[in-house]
Amino acid sequence: MEPKLEEMAAFFNARSATYDEVHTGSIDGGPESKAIPALYLPDPCRTLLDLGIGTGLELEAIFRRFPEIRVTGVDVSEEMLRLLVEKYPGRALELHRMSYFDFDFGQAAYDAAVTVMTLHHYTHAVKTALYRRILSALKPGGVYVECDYMIAPGSTPDPQATEDFLFAEYERLKAEQGLDGRREYHFDTPCTVENQLKMLRAAGFQNVREVWRKGDTVTLVAQREA
Ligand SMILES: C[S@@+](CC[C@H](N)C(=O)[O-])C[C@H]1O[C@@H](n2cnc3c(N)ncnc32)[C@H](O)[C@@H]1O
């Protein structure tokens, strides 16, 4: 049966109670993948922007390394944010329940930014525009870490064809289900690692590189010019 697309916030609200266990049990790299972004944050790291922060699985290792860090988190799911607040009492968290596409990041405000398992739902154009805004939000020399579901070289016979197929499937399902093309629905459209690196460079990041990979879970690091 064809999957019925659900709006992004509704999808995660409905699954929040079991999210931590189910999500880490189902992704390549499992819980280890959530500890990787912390390793690549600059030291000192006082201010962090976390887009699609969810229940904050990536924050455990980040708070271990930087207990005093101030985290600005953005997420559309009220239930995911509620669990996050319960999980990290006493931490410096500023949370915004809204789409990161509508959130004003400000300019040169953060030492680092992270997105963990949230951007595999968006097109090249949408992500590249977001990367440009993340770049401006970072202080000079600031670091962006993306850990996400990507199509790794060798994981399919033709990674680009797989990417193209998934984007086409998403459009087909939206059209067949009569959905509003401007809204965000949960459907995985990962990009190839090669395309991800290209988008980050096109957005103006420097020192763009892959630092970690387990199956289709990949971590990329990029930097704003110092
Ligand atoms: C798979 S979860 C990842 C949560 C957390 N970063 C982690 O790795 O466990 C994806 C999160 O991104 C959020 N999300 C997806 N698109 C979003 C958007 N446009 N704006 C804000 N949050 C978004 C979802 O609500 C969800 O909480």
mmCIF file of C-alpha atoms and ligand atoms in Angstrom:
data_model
loop_
_atom_site.group_PDB
_atom_site.id
_atom_site.type_symbol
_atom_site.label_atom_id
_atom_site.label_comp_id
_atom_site.label_asym_id
_atom_site.label_seq_id
_atom_site.Cartn_x
_atom_site.Cartn_y
_atom_site.Cartn_z
ATOM 1 C CA MET A 1 0.000 0.000 0.000
ATOM 2 C CA GLU A 2 1.167 3.549 -0.777
ATOM 3 C CA PRO A 3 2.353 5.481 2.293
ATOM 4 C CA LYS A 4 -0.091 8.215 3.322
ATOM 5 C CA LEU A 5 1.941 11.383 3.736
ATOM 6 C CA GLU A 6 1.646 13.160 7.087
ATOM 7 C CA GLU A 7 2.547 16.763 7.789
ATOM 8 C CA MET A 8 5.979 17.055 9.428
ATOM 9 C CA ALA A 9 4.863 18.272 12.875
ATOM 10 C CA ALA A 10 1.976 15.785 13.051
ATOM 11 C CA PHE A 11 4.293 12.939 12.065
ATOM 12 C CA PHE A 12 6.780 13.629 14.870
ATOM 13 C CA ASN A 13 4.139 14.578 17.463
ATOM 14 C CA ALA A 14 2.500 11.189 16.941
ATOM 15 C CA ARG A 15 5.784 9.278 17.341
ATOM 16 C CA SER A 16 7.513 11.350 20.016
ATOM 17 C CA ALA A 17 6.888 8.951 22.949
ATOM 18 C CA THR A 18 8.890 6.143 21.342
ATOM 19 C CA TYR A 19 11.093 8.303 19.116
ATOM 20 C CA ASP A 20 14.429 8.000 20.961
ATOM 21 C CA GLU A 21 14.382 4.215 21.039
ATOM 22 C CA VAL A 22 12.828 3.569 17.629
ATOM 23 C CA HIS A 23 14.904 6.190 15.805
ATOM 24 C CA THR A 24 18.301 5.191 17.200
ATOM 25 C CA GLY A 25 17.391 1.527 16.677
ATOM 26 C CA SER A 26 16.560 2.053 13.028
ATOM 27 C CA ILE A 27 19.292 4.342 11.650
ATOM 28 C CA ASP A 28 22.710 3.239 10.453
ATOM 29 C CA GLY A 29 25.277 4.078 13.133
ATOM 30 C CA GLY A 30 22.614 3.953 15.896
ATOM 31 C CA PRO A 31 23.252 5.891 19.133
ATOM 32 C CA GLU A 32 26.941 6.361 18.210
ATOM 33 C CA SER A 33 25.910 8.694 15.378
ATOM 34 C CA LYS A 34 24.393 11.149 17.881
ATOM 35 C CA ALA A 35 27.735 11.562 19.678
ATOM 36 C CA ILE A 36 29.653 12.522 16.513
ATOM 37 C CA PRO A 37 28.585 16.191 16.047
ATOM 38 C CA ALA A 38 29.950 17.089 19.512
ATOM 39 C CA LEU A 39 33.437 15.970 18.444
ATOM 40 C CA TYR A 40 33.605 18.564 15.665
ATOM 41 C CA LEU A 41 32.378 21.657 17.502
ATOM 42 C CA PRO A 42 35.039 24.358 17.930
ATOM 43 C CA ASP A 43 36.537 24.906 21.366
ATOM 44 C CA PRO A 44 35.372 27.122 22.994
ATOM 45 C CA CYS A 45 31.783 26.700 21.840
ATOM 46 C CA ARG A 46 29.511 29.004 23.800
ATOM 47 C CA THR A 47 26.573 29.384 21.432
ATOM 48 C CA LEU A 48 24.970 26.695 19.281
ATOM 49 C CA LEU A 49 22.113 26.755 16.794
ATOM 50 C CA ASP A 50 20.391 23.350 16.527
ATOM 51 C CA LEU A 51 17.827 23.122 13.710
ATOM 52 C CA GLY A 52 15.344 20.243 13.917
ATOM 53 C CA ILE A 53 16.498 19.669 17.491
ATOM 54 C CA GLY A 54 13.685 17.203 18.261
ATOM 55 C CA THR A 55 14.218 15.487 21.619
ATOM 56 C CA GLY A 56 17.862 16.560 21.515
ATOM 57 C CA LEU A 57 19.586 13.183 21.170
ATOM 58 C CA GLU A 58 22.716 14.956 19.885
ATOM 59 C CA LEU A 59 22.807 17.248 22.928
ATOM 60 C CA GLU A 60 23.853 14.593 25.423
ATOM 61 C CA ALA A 61 27.411 14.461 24.062
ATOM 62 C CA ILE A 62 27.421 18.215 23.390
ATOM 63 C CA PHE A 63 26.518 19.028 27.011
ATOM 64 C CA ARG A 64 29.149 16.526 28.202
ATOM 65 C CA ARG A 65 31.816 18.439 26.276
ATOM 66 C CA PHE A 66 30.424 21.953 26.858
ATOM 67 C CA PRO A 67 28.230 21.972 30.002
ATOM 68 C CA GLU A 68 27.715 25.754 29.844
ATOM 69 C CA ILE A 69 26.819 25.979 26.150
ATOM 70 C CA ARG A 70 23.760 28.092 25.222
ATOM 71 C CA VAL A 71 21.625 26.206 22.713
ATOM 72 C CA THR A 72 19.049 27.822 20.452
ATOM 73 C CA GLY A 73 16.814 25.029 19.190
ATOM 74 C CA VAL A 74 14.170 25.166 16.477
ATOM 75 C CA ASP A 75 11.597 22.467 15.770
ATOM 76 C CA VAL A 76 8.049 22.276 14.423
ATOM 77 C CA SER A 77 7.012 19.468 16.776
ATOM 78 C CA GLU A 78 5.597 20.569 20.126
ATOM 79 C CA GLU A 79 5.775 17.040 21.565
ATOM 80 C CA MET A 80 9.415 16.510 20.614
ATOM 81 C CA LEU A 81 10.295 19.842 22.272
ATOM 82 C CA ARG A 82 8.316 18.930 25.403
ATOM 83 C CA LEU A 83 10.382 15.754 25.844
ATOM 84 C CA LEU A 84 13.584 17.692 25.198
ATOM 85 C CA VAL A 85 12.790 20.140 28.010
ATOM 86 C CA GLU A 86 12.103 17.239 30.414
ATOM 87 C CA LYS A 87 15.368 15.573 29.460
ATOM 88 C CA TYR A 88 17.721 18.490 30.074
ATOM 89 C CA PRO A 89 16.659 20.442 33.188
ATOM 90 C CA GLY A 90 19.032 23.243 34.128
ATOM 91 C CA ARG A 91 20.616 23.583 30.687
ATOM 92 C CA ALA A 92 20.680 26.875 28.788
ATOM 93 C CA LEU A 93 18.052 26.144 26.148
ATOM 94 C CA GLU A 94 16.165 28.704 24.073
ATOM 95 C CA LEU A 95 13.523 26.848 22.097
ATOM 96 C CA HIS A 96 11.332 27.975 19.210
ATOM 97 C CA ARG A 97 8.430 25.887 17.965
ATOM 98 C CA MET A 98 8.373 26.821 14.305
ATOM 99 C CA SER A 99 9.842 25.872 10.961
ATOM 100 C CA TYR A 100 13.519 26.709 10.617
ATOM 101 C CA PHE A 101 12.624 28.093 7.212
ATOM 102 C CA ASP A 102 10.704 30.875 9.006
ATOM 103 C CA PHE A 103 13.105 31.464 11.916
ATOM 104 C CA ASP A 104 15.374 34.513 11.822
ATOM 105 C CA PHE A 105 18.842 33.160 12.722
ATOM 106 C CA GLY A 106 20.422 36.609 12.991
ATOM 107 C CA GLN A 107 23.921 37.457 11.817
ATOM 108 C CA ALA A 108 27.277 36.205 13.172
ATOM 109 C CA ALA A 109 25.544 35.062 16.334
ATOM 110 C CA TYR A 110 26.716 31.467 16.852
ATOM 111 C CA ASP A 111 30.008 29.625 17.349
ATOM 112 C CA ALA A 112 28.464 26.573 15.708
ATOM 113 C CA ALA A 113 25.325 25.159 14.129
ATOM 114 C CA VAL A 114 24.140 21.573 13.826
ATOM 115 C CA THR A 115 21.420 19.751 11.943
ATOM 116 C CA VAL A 116 20.995 16.104 12.851
ATOM 117 C CA MET A 117 18.677 13.845 10.844
ATOM 118 C CA THR A 118 16.379 16.632 9.764
ATOM 119 C CA LEU A 119 17.385 17.864 6.303
ATOM 120 C CA HIS A 120 16.750 14.672 4.316
ATOM 121 C CA HIS A 121 13.259 15.906 3.492
ATOM 122 C CA TYR A 122 14.190 18.938 1.416
ATOM 123 C CA THR A 123 15.284 19.798 -2.125
ATOM 124 C CA HIS A 124 18.676 21.093 -3.222
ATOM 125 C CA ALA A 125 17.318 24.621 -3.715
ATOM 126 C CA VAL A 126 15.654 24.737 -0.312
ATOM 127 C CA LYS A 127 18.708 23.328 1.474
ATOM 128 C CA THR A 128 21.212 25.542 -0.323
ATOM 129 C CA ALA A 129 19.193 28.633 0.634
ATOM 130 C CA LEU A 130 19.102 27.395 4.240
ATOM 131 C CA TYR A 131 22.867 26.741 4.208
ATOM 132 C CA ARG A 132 23.443 30.359 3.122
ATOM 133 C CA ARG A 133 21.412 31.555 6.103
ATOM 134 C CA ILE A 134 23.271 29.189 8.465
ATOM 135 C CA LEU A 135 26.577 30.532 7.105
ATOM 136 C CA SER A 136 25.546 34.129 7.872
ATOM 137 C CA ALA A 137 24.357 33.115 11.328
ATOM 138 C CA LEU A 138 27.793 31.748 12.219
ATOM 139 C CA LYS A 139 30.570 33.909 13.618
ATOM 140 C CA PRO A 140 33.676 34.113 11.390
ATOM 141 C CA GLY A 141 35.463 30.764 11.764
ATOM 142 C CA GLY A 142 32.240 29.176 13.025
ATOM 143 C CA VAL A 143 31.509 25.533 12.268
ATOM 144 C CA TYR A 144 28.468 23.800 10.811
ATOM 145 C CA VAL A 145 28.005 20.061 11.386
ATOM 146 C CA GLU A 146 25.406 18.058 9.492
ATOM 147 C CA CYS A 147 24.744 14.435 10.421
ATOM 148 C CA ASP A 148 22.066 12.937 8.230
ATOM 149 C CA TYR A 149 20.679 10.206 6.077
ATOM 150 C CA MET A 150 22.494 10.507 2.740
ATOM 151 C CA ILE A 151 22.975 8.202 -0.225
ATOM 152 C CA ALA A 152 26.531 6.972 0.221
ATOM 153 C CA PRO A 153 28.751 6.001 -2.719
ATOM 154 C CA GLY A 154 28.359 2.283 -3.399
ATOM 155 C CA SER A 155 25.158 1.956 -1.364
ATOM 156 C CA THR A 156 23.098 1.684 -4.549
ATOM 157 C CA PRO A 157 24.266 0.944 -8.112
ATOM 158 C CA ASP A 158 23.482 4.547 -9.151
ATOM 159 C CA PRO A 159 23.199 6.974 -6.195
ATOM 160 C CA GLN A 160 22.050 9.887 -8.391
ATOM 161 C CA ALA A 161 19.278 7.775 -9.930
ATOM 162 C CA THR A 162 18.148 6.760 -6.429
ATOM 163 C CA GLU A 163 18.051 10.396 -5.333
ATOM 164 C CA ASP A 164 16.098 11.421 -8.460
ATOM 165 C CA PHE A 165 13.655 8.554 -7.983
ATOM 166 C CA LEU A 166 12.877 9.495 -4.371
ATOM 167 C CA PHE A 167 12.257 13.181 -5.212
ATOM 168 C CA ALA A 168 9.975 12.091 -8.078
ATOM 169 C CA GLU A 169 8.137 9.672 -5.768
ATOM 170 C CA TYR A 170 7.510 12.451 -3.256
ATOM 171 C CA GLU A 171 6.028 14.695 -5.959
ATOM 172 C CA ARG A 172 3.925 11.829 -7.299
ATOM 173 C CA LEU A 173 2.530 10.962 -3.858
ATOM 174 C CA LYS A 174 1.727 14.608 -3.066
ATOM 175 C CA ALA A 175 -0.123 14.983 -6.388
ATOM 176 C CA GLU A 176 -1.998 11.687 -5.998
ATOM 177 C CA GLN A 177 -3.023 12.531 -2.437
ATOM 178 C CA GLY A 178 -4.111 16.059 -3.428
ATOM 179 C CA LEU A 179 -1.735 17.665 -0.911
ATOM 180 C CA ASP A 180 -0.723 21.311 -0.680
ATOM 181 C CA GLY A 181 2.628 21.606 -2.486
ATOM 182 C CA ARG A 182 3.745 24.417 -0.169
ATOM 183 C CA ARG A 183 3.460 22.416 3.053
ATOM 184 C CA GLU A 184 6.099 20.095 4.528
ATOM 185 C CA TYR A 185 5.285 16.382 4.678
ATOM 186 C CA HIS A 186 7.334 13.529 6.076
ATOM 187 C CA PHE A 187 8.899 11.624 3.205
ATOM 188 C CA ASP A 188 12.577 10.750 2.961
ATOM 189 C CA THR A 189 14.395 12.375 0.049
ATOM 190 C CA PRO A 190 18.080 11.919 0.975
ATOM 191 C CA CYS A 191 20.701 13.369 -1.368
ATOM 192 C CA THR A 192 23.935 11.791 -2.484
ATOM 193 C CA VAL A 193 26.980 12.649 -0.361
ATOM 194 C CA GLU A 194 28.537 14.242 -3.445
ATOM 195 C CA ASN A 195 25.532 16.557 -3.912
ATOM 196 C CA GLN A 196 25.534 17.444 -0.218
ATOM 197 C CA LEU A 197 29.178 18.527 -0.399
ATOM 198 C CA LYS A 198 28.443 20.561 -3.550
ATOM 199 C CA MET A 199 25.488 22.358 -1.934
ATOM 200 C CA LEU A 200 27.562 23.367 1.088
ATOM 201 C CA ARG A 201 30.332 24.722 -1.153
ATOM 202 C CA ALA A 202 27.786 26.543 -3.353
ATOM 203 C CA ALA A 203 26.394 28.203 -0.231
ATOM 204 C CA GLY A 204 29.858 29.635 0.518
ATOM 205 C CA PHE A 205 31.183 27.260 3.190
ATOM 206 C CA GLN A 206 34.890 26.472 3.300
ATOM 207 C CA ASN A 207 36.784 23.396 4.390
ATOM 208 C CA VAL A 208 33.757 21.241 3.538
ATOM 209 C CA ARG A 209 34.431 17.588 4.253
ATOM 210 C CA GLU A 210 33.009 14.228 5.217
ATOM 211 C CA VAL A 211 34.259 13.174 8.665
ATOM 212 C CA TRP A 212 32.240 10.082 9.551
ATOM 213 C CA ARG A 213 30.016 7.518 7.891
ATOM 214 C CA LYS A 214 28.202 4.330 8.911
ATOM 215 C CA GLY A 215 26.034 2.972 6.109
ATOM 216 C CA ASP A 216 23.764 5.802 5.002
ATOM 217 C CA THR A 217 24.331 7.981 8.079
ATOM 218 C CA VAL A 218 26.980 10.546 7.208
ATOM 219 C CA THR A 219 28.514 13.484 9.054
ATOM 220 C CA LEU A 220 29.784 16.509 7.142
ATOM 221 C CA VAL A 221 31.665 19.474 8.586
ATOM 222 C CA ALA A 222 31.915 22.939 7.012
ATOM 223 C CA GLN A 223 33.303 26.251 8.169
ATOM 224 C CA ARG A 224 32.644 29.957 7.759
ATOM 225 C CA GLU A 225 35.772 31.827 6.661
ATOM 226 C CA ALA A 226 37.675 33.071 9.715
HETATM 227 C C1 LIG B 1 14.417 12.652 12.879
HETATM 228 S S1 LIG B 1 14.107 14.003 13.949
HETATM 229 C C2 LIG B 1 15.742 14.468 14.481
HETATM 230 C C3 LIG B 1 15.737 15.040 15.885
HETATM 231 C C4 LIG B 1 17.129 15.163 16.495
HETATM 232 N N1 LIG B 1 17.912 16.188 15.823
HETATM 233 C C5 LIG B 1 17.818 13.810 16.453
HETATM 234 O O1 LIG B 1 18.762 13.626 15.667
HETATM 235 O O2 LIG B 1 17.389 12.910 17.179
HETATM 236 C C6 LIG B 1 13.764 15.342 12.818
HETATM 237 C C7 LIG B 1 13.252 16.573 13.527
HETATM 238 O O3 LIG B 1 13.278 17.671 12.604
HETATM 239 C C8 LIG B 1 12.093 18.419 12.785
HETATM 240 N N2 LIG B 1 11.838 19.171 11.553
HETATM 241 C C9 LIG B 1 11.680 18.703 10.292
HETATM 242 N N3 LIG B 1 11.510 19.710 9.423
HETATM 243 C C10 LIG B 1 11.542 20.851 10.168
HETATM 244 C C11 LIG B 1 11.431 22.231 9.840
HETATM 245 N N4 LIG B 1 11.241 22.633 8.590
HETATM 246 N N5 LIG B 1 11.554 23.140 10.832
HETATM 247 C C12 LIG B 1 11.764 22.740 12.119
HETATM 248 N N6 LIG B 1 11.853 21.445 12.487
HETATM 249 C C13 LIG B 1 11.767 20.510 11.516
HETATM 250 C C14 LIG B 1 11.034 17.390 13.139
HETATM 251 O O4 LIG B 1 9.930 17.952 13.803
HETATM 252 C C15 LIG B 1 11.814 16.426 14.029
HETATM 253 O O5 LIG B 1 11.745 16.760 15.389
#
